[in-house]
Short mmCIF file of C-alpha atoms and ligand atoms in Angstrom, two decimals:
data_model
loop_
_atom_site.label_atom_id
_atom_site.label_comp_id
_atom_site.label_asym_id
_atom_site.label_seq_id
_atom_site.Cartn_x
_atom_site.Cartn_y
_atom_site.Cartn_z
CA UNK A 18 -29.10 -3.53 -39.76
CA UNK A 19 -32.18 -4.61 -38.50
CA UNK A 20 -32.66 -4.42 -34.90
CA UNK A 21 -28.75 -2.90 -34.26
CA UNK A 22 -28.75 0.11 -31.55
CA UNK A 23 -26.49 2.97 -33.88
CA UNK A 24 -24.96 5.94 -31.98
CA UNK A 25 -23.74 8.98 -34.08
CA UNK A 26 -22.12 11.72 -32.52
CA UNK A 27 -22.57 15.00 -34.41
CA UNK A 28 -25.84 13.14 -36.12
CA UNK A 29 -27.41 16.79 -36.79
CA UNK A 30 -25.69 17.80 -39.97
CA UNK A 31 -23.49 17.21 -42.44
CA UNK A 32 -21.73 13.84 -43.19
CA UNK A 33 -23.19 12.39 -39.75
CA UNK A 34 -26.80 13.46 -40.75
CA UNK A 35 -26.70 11.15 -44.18
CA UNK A 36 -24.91 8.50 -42.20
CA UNK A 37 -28.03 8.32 -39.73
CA UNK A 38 -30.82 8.71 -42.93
CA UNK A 39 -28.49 5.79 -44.57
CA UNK A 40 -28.42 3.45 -41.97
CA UNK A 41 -32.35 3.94 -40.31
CA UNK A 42 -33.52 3.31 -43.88
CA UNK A 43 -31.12 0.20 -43.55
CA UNK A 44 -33.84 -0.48 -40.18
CA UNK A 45 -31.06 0.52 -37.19
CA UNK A 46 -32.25 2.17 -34.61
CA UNK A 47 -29.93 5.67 -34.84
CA UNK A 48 -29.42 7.85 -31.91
CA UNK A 49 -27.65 10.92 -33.13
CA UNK A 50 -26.32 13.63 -30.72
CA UNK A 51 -26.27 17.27 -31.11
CA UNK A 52 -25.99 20.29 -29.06
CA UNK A 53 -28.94 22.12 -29.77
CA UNK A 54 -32.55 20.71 -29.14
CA UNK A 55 -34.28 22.34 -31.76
CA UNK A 56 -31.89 21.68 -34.26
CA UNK A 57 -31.75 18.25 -33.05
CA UNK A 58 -35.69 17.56 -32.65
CA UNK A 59 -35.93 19.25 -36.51
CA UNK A 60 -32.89 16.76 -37.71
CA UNK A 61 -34.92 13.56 -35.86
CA UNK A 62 -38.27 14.71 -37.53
CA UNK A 63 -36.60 15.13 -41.10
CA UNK A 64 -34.94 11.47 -40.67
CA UNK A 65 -38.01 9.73 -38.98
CA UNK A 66 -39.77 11.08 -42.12
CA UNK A 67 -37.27 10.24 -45.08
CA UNK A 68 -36.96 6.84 -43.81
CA UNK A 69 -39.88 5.32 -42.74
CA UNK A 70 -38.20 3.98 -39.46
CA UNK A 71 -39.28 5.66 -35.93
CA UNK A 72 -36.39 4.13 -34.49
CA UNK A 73 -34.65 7.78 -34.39
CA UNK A 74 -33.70 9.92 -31.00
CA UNK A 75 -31.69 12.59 -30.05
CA UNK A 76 -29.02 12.87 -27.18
CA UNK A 77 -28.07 16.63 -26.28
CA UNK A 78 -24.54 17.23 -25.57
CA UNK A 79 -21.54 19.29 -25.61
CA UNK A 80 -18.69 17.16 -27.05
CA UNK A 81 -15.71 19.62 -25.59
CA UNK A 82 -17.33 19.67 -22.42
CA UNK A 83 -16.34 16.24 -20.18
CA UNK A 84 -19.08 16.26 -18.01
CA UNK A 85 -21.22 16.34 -20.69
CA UNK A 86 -19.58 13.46 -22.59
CA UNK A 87 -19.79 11.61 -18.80
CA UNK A 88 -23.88 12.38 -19.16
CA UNK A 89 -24.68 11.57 -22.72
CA UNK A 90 -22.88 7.87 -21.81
CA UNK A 91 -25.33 7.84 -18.67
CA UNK A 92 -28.21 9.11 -20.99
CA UNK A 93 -27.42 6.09 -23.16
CA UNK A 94 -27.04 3.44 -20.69
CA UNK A 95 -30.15 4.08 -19.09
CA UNK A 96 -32.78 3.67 -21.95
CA UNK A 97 -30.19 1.17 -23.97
CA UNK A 98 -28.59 -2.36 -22.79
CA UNK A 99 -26.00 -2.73 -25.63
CA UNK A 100 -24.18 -0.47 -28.00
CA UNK A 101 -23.82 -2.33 -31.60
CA UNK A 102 -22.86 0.50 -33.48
CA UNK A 103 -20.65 3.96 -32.11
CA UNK A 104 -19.65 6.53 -34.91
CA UNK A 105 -17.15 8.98 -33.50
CA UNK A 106 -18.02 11.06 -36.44
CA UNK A 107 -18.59 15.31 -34.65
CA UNK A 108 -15.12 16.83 -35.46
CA UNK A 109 -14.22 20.10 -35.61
CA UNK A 110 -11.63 22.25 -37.20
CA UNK A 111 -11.46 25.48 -34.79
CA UNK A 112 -9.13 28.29 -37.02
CA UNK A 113 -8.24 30.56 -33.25
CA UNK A 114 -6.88 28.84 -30.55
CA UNK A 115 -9.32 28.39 -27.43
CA UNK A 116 -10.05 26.50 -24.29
CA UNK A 117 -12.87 24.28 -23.43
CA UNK A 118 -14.44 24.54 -20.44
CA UNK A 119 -11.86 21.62 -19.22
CA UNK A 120 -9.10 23.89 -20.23
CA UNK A 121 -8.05 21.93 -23.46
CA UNK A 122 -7.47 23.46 -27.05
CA UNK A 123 -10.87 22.71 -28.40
CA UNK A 124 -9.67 20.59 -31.48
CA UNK A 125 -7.96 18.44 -29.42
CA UNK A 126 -10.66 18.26 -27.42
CA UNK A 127 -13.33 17.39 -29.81
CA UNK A 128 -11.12 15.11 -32.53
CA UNK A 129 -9.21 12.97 -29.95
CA UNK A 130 -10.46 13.33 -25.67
CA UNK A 131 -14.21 12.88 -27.08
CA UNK A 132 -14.31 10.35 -29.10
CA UNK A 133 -11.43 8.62 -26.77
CA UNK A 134 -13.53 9.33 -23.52
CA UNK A 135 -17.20 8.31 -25.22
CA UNK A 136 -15.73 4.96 -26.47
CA UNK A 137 -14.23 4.46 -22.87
CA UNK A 138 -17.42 4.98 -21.12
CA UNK A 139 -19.46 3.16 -23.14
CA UNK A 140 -17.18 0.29 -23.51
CA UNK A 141 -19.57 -2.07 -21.42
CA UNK A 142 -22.95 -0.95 -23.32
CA UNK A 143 -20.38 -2.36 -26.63
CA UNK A 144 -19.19 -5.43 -24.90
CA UNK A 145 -22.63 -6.46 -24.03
CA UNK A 146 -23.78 -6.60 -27.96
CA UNK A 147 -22.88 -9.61 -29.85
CA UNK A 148 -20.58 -7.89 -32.26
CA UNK A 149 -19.47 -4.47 -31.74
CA UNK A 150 -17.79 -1.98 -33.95
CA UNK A 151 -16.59 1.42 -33.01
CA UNK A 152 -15.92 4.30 -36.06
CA UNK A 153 -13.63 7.25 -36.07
CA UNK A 154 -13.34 9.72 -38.64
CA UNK A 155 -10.16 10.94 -39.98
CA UNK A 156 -9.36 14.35 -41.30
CA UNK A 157 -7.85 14.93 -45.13
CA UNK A 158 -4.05 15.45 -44.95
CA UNK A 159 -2.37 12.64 -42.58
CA UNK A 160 0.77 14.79 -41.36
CA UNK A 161 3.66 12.33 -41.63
CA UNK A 162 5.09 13.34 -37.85
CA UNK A 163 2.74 13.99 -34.48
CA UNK A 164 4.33 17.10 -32.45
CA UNK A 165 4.11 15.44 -29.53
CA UNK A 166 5.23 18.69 -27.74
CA UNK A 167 2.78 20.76 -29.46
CA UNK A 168 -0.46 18.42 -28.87
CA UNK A 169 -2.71 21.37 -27.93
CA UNK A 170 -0.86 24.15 -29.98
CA UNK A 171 0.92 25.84 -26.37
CA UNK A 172 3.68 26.16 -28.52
CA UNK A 173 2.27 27.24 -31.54
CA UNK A 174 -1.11 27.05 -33.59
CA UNK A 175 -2.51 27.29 -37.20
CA UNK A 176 -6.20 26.02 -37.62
CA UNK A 177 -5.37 23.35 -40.62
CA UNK A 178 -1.99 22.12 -38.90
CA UNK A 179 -4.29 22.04 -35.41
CA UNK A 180 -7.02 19.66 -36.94
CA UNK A 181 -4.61 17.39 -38.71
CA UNK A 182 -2.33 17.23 -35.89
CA UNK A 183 -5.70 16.41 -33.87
CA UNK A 184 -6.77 13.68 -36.49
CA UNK A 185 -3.97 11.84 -36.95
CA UNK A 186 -3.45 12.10 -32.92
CA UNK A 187 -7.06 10.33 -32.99
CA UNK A 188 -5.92 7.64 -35.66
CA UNK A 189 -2.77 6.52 -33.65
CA UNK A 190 -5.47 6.60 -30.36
CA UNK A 191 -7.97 4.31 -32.47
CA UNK A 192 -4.90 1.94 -33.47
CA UNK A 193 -4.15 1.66 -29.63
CA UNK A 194 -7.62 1.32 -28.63
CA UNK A 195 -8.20 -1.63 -31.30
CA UNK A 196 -4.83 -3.31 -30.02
CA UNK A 197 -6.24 -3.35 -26.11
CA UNK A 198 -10.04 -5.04 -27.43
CA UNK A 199 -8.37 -7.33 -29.67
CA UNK A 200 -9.86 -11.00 -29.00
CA UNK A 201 -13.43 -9.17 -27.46
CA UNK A 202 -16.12 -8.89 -29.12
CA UNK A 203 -15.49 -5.46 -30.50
CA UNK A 204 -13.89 -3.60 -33.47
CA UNK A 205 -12.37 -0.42 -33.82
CA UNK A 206 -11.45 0.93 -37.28
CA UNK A 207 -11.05 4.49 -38.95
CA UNK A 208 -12.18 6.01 -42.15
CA UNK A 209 -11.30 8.76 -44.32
CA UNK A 210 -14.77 10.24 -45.64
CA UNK A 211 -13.55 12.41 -48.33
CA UNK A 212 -14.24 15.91 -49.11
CA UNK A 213 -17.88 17.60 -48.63
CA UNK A 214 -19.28 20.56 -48.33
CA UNK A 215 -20.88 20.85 -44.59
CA UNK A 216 -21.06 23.60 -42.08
CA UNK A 217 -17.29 22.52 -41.36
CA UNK A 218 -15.75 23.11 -44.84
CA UNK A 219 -17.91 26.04 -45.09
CA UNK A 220 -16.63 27.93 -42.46
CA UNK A 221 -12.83 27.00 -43.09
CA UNK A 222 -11.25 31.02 -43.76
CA UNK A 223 -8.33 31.50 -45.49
CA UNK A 224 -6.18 32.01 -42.00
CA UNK A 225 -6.89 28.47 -41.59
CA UNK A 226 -4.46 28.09 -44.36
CA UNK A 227 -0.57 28.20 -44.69
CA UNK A 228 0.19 31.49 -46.16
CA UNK A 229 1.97 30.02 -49.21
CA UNK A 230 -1.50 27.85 -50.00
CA UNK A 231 -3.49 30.68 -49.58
CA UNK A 232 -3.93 31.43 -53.27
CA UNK A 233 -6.05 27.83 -53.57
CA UNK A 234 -8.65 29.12 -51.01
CA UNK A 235 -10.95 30.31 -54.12
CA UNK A 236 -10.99 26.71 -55.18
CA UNK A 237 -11.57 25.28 -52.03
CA UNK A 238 -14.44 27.65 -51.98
CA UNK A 239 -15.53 26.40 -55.17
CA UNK A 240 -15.39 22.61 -54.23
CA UNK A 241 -17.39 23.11 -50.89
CA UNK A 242 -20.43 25.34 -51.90
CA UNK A 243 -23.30 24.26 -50.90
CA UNK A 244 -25.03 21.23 -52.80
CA UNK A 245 -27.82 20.63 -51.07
CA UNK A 246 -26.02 17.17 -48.99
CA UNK A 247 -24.94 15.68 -52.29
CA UNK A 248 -21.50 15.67 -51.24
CA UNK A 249 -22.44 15.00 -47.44
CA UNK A 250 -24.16 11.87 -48.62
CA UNK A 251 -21.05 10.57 -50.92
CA UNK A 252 -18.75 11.15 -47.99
CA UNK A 253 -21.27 9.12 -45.43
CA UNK A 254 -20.72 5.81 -47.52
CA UNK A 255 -17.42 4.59 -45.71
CA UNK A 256 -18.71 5.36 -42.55
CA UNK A 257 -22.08 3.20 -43.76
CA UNK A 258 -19.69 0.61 -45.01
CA UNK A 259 -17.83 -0.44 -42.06
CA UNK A 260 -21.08 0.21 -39.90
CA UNK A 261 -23.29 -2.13 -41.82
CA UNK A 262 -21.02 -4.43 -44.28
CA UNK A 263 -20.49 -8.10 -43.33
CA UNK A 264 -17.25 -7.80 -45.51
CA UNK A 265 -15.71 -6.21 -42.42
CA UNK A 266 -17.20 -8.78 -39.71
CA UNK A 267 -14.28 -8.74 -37.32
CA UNK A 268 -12.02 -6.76 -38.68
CA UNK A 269 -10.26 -4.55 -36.75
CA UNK A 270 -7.61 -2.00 -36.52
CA UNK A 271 -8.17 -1.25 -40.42
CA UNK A 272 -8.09 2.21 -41.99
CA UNK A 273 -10.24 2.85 -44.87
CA UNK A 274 -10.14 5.49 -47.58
CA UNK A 275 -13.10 7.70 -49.03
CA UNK A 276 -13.69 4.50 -51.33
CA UNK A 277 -14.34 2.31 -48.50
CA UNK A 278 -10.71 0.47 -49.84
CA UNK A 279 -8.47 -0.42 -46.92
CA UNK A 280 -5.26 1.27 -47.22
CA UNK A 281 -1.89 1.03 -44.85
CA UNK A 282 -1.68 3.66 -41.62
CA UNK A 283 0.92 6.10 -41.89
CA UNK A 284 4.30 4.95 -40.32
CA UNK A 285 3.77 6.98 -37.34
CA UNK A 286 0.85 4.65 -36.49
CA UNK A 287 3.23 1.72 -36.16
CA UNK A 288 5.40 3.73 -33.76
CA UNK A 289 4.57 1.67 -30.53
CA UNK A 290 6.46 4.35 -28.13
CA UNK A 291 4.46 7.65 -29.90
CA UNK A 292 1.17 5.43 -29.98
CA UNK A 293 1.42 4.85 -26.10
CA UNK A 294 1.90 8.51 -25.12
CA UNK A 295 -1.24 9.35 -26.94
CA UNK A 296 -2.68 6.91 -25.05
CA UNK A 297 -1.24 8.35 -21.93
CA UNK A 298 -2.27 11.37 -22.36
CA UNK A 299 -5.72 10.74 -23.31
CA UNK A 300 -6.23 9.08 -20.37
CA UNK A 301 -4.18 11.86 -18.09
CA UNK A 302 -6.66 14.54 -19.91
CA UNK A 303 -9.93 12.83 -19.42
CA UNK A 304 -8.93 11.99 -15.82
CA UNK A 305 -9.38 8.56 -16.59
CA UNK A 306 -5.61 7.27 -15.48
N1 LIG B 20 -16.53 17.71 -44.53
C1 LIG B 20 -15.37 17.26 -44.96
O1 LIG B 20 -14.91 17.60 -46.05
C2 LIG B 20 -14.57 16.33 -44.09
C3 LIG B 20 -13.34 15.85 -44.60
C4 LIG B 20 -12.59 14.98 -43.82
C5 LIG B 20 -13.06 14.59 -42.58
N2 LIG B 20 -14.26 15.08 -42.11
C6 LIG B 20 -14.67 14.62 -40.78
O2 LIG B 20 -16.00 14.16 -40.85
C7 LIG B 20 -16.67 14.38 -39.62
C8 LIG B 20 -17.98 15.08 -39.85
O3 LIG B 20 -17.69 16.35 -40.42
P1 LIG B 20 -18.75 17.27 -41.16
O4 LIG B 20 -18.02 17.93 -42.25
O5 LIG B 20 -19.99 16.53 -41.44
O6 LIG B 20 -18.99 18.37 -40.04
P2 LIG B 20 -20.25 19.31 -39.73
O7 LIG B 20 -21.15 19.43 -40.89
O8 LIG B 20 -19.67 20.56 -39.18
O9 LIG B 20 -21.01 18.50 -38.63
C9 LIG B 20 -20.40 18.35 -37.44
C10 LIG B 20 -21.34 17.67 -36.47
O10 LIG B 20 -20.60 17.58 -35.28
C11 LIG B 20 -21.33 18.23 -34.27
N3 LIG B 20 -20.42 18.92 -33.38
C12 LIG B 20 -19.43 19.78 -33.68
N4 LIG B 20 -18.82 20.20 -32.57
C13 LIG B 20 -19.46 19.58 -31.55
C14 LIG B 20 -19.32 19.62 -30.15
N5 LIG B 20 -18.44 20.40 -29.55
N6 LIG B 20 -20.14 18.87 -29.42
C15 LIG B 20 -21.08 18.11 -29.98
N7 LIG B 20 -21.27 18.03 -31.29
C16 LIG B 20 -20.46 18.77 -32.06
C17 LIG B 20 -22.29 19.18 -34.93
O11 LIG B 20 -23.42 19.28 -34.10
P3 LIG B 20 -24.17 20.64 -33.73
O12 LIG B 20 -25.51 20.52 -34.37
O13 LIG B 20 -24.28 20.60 -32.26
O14 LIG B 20 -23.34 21.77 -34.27
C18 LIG B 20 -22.61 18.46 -36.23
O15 LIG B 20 -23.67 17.56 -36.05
C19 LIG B 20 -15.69 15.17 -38.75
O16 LIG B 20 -15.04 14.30 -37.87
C20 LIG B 20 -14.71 15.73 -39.76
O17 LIG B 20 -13.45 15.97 -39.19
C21 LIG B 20 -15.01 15.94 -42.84
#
């Protein structure tokens, strides 16, 4: 990874934190983004140190907020003439319904507009590096149907149903977005990290649940304690993987597991009409159509 420009979006904790310690030990030079600076400065300091390599900044930015997705990409593009390397990787699982400052449910908003609009902006800064690949995170379950009329829960909301719904809204967006670069010089694939316990797991409440899987909330408890980025780490490796491995040299359009195994989409993914609305309304959304 010597010498490739990395950008991590939500690079200031959890599974996006290891990913960046992973791969600037691996010699990339990592920008991670965050929203706080001192957070962020501490999270740069902490990397610089545990791996040796300099190579380590920090972009500030608000990932529900538009205009600051629109800056970040115009922060990047000024010190940086290629992108090798973008990790969609800041989610967020929000358990009350509320508006961003755009006026979009804020899961929606985070899982699918940002990592739709920061991969559209920067889409020159990837097409002028050699080889490019582009990384989005999926959520756990993979709902089997999108509620198309529900996209931003107007209709109705539960936290867990709102992030799936979100994710899997982001997977058929990735599928689309790797269809439109085929034959350039960029990937775009998806991975499932697995479970770990981060700030996000940690602040899941039991409202976030279905009422009739309430009674496993203890357990979930239980299996997202804190461990000191043990878990964090394990769930960074498929993310590291398809970042860094040659095995995955132009491939594209691939979903991978918490194994770093490629597995099939979900049916849904395949759906051509479904996968094209997405599109459309990404685009309607972040006022790019
Ligand atoms: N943890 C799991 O078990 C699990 C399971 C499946 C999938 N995932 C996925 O893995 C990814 C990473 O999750 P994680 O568990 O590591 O989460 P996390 O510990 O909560 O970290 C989230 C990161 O995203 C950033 N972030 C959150 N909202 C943001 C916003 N509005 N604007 C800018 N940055 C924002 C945070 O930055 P700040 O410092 O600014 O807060 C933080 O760096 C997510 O996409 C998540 O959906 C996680």
């Amino acid at each position: 990874m010597k010498n490739k420009i990395v950008l991590i979006t939500g690079g200031t904790g959890g599974i996006g934190k290891q990913t960046a310690l992973t791969l600037a030990k691996m010699g990339a030079r990592i920008i991670i983004t965050g929203r706080a600076k001192t957070s962020g400065d501490e999270t740069v300091a902490e990397i610089k140190q545990a791996s040796g390599n300099p190579n380590v900044d920090l972009l500030l930015g608000d990932l529900s907020a538009q205009a600051e997705i629109h800056s970040l990409a115009n922060q990047f593009k000024i010190k940086n003439q290629r992108l090798d390397v973008l990790i969609n990787n800041a989610g967020l699982a929000s358990s009350k319904r509320e508006l961003t400052a755009d006026g979009i449910e804020s899961n929606f908003a985070v899982n699918v507009i940002a990592p739709f609009l920061l991969t559209r902006l920067l889409m020159d800064s990837l097409k002028a590096s050699p080889s490019a690949r582009v990384i989005n995170l999926m959520g756990g379950d993979v709902p089997a149907k999108l509620d198309m009329g529900n996209l931003q829960g107007q209709r109705s909301f539960d936290g867990l149903n709102s992030y799936s719904q979100s994710k899997l809204a982001m997977m058929l967006m990735t599928y689309e977005f790797a269809r439109r670069v085929q034959g350039a010089n960029v990937t775009v694939n998806v991975c499932y990290p697995g479970q770990a316990s981060t700030n996000m797991t940690r602040s899941v409440t039991p409202e976030m649940f279905p009422r009739f899987m309430r009674f496993i909330f203890p357990l979930f408890k239980l299996m997202t304690r804190p461990d000191g980025g043990k878990s964090a780490e394990k769930a960074s490796r498929s993310s590291v993987y398809l970042a860094s491995s040659k095995d995955v040299e132009g491939l594209n359009g691939k979903y991978f597991d918490a194994k770093s195994k490629m597995v099939d989409f979900p049916a849904i993914v395949m759906d051509v009409t479904t996968r094209q609305k997405i599109w459309e309304v990404a685009e309607q959304v972040s006022r790019l159509s």
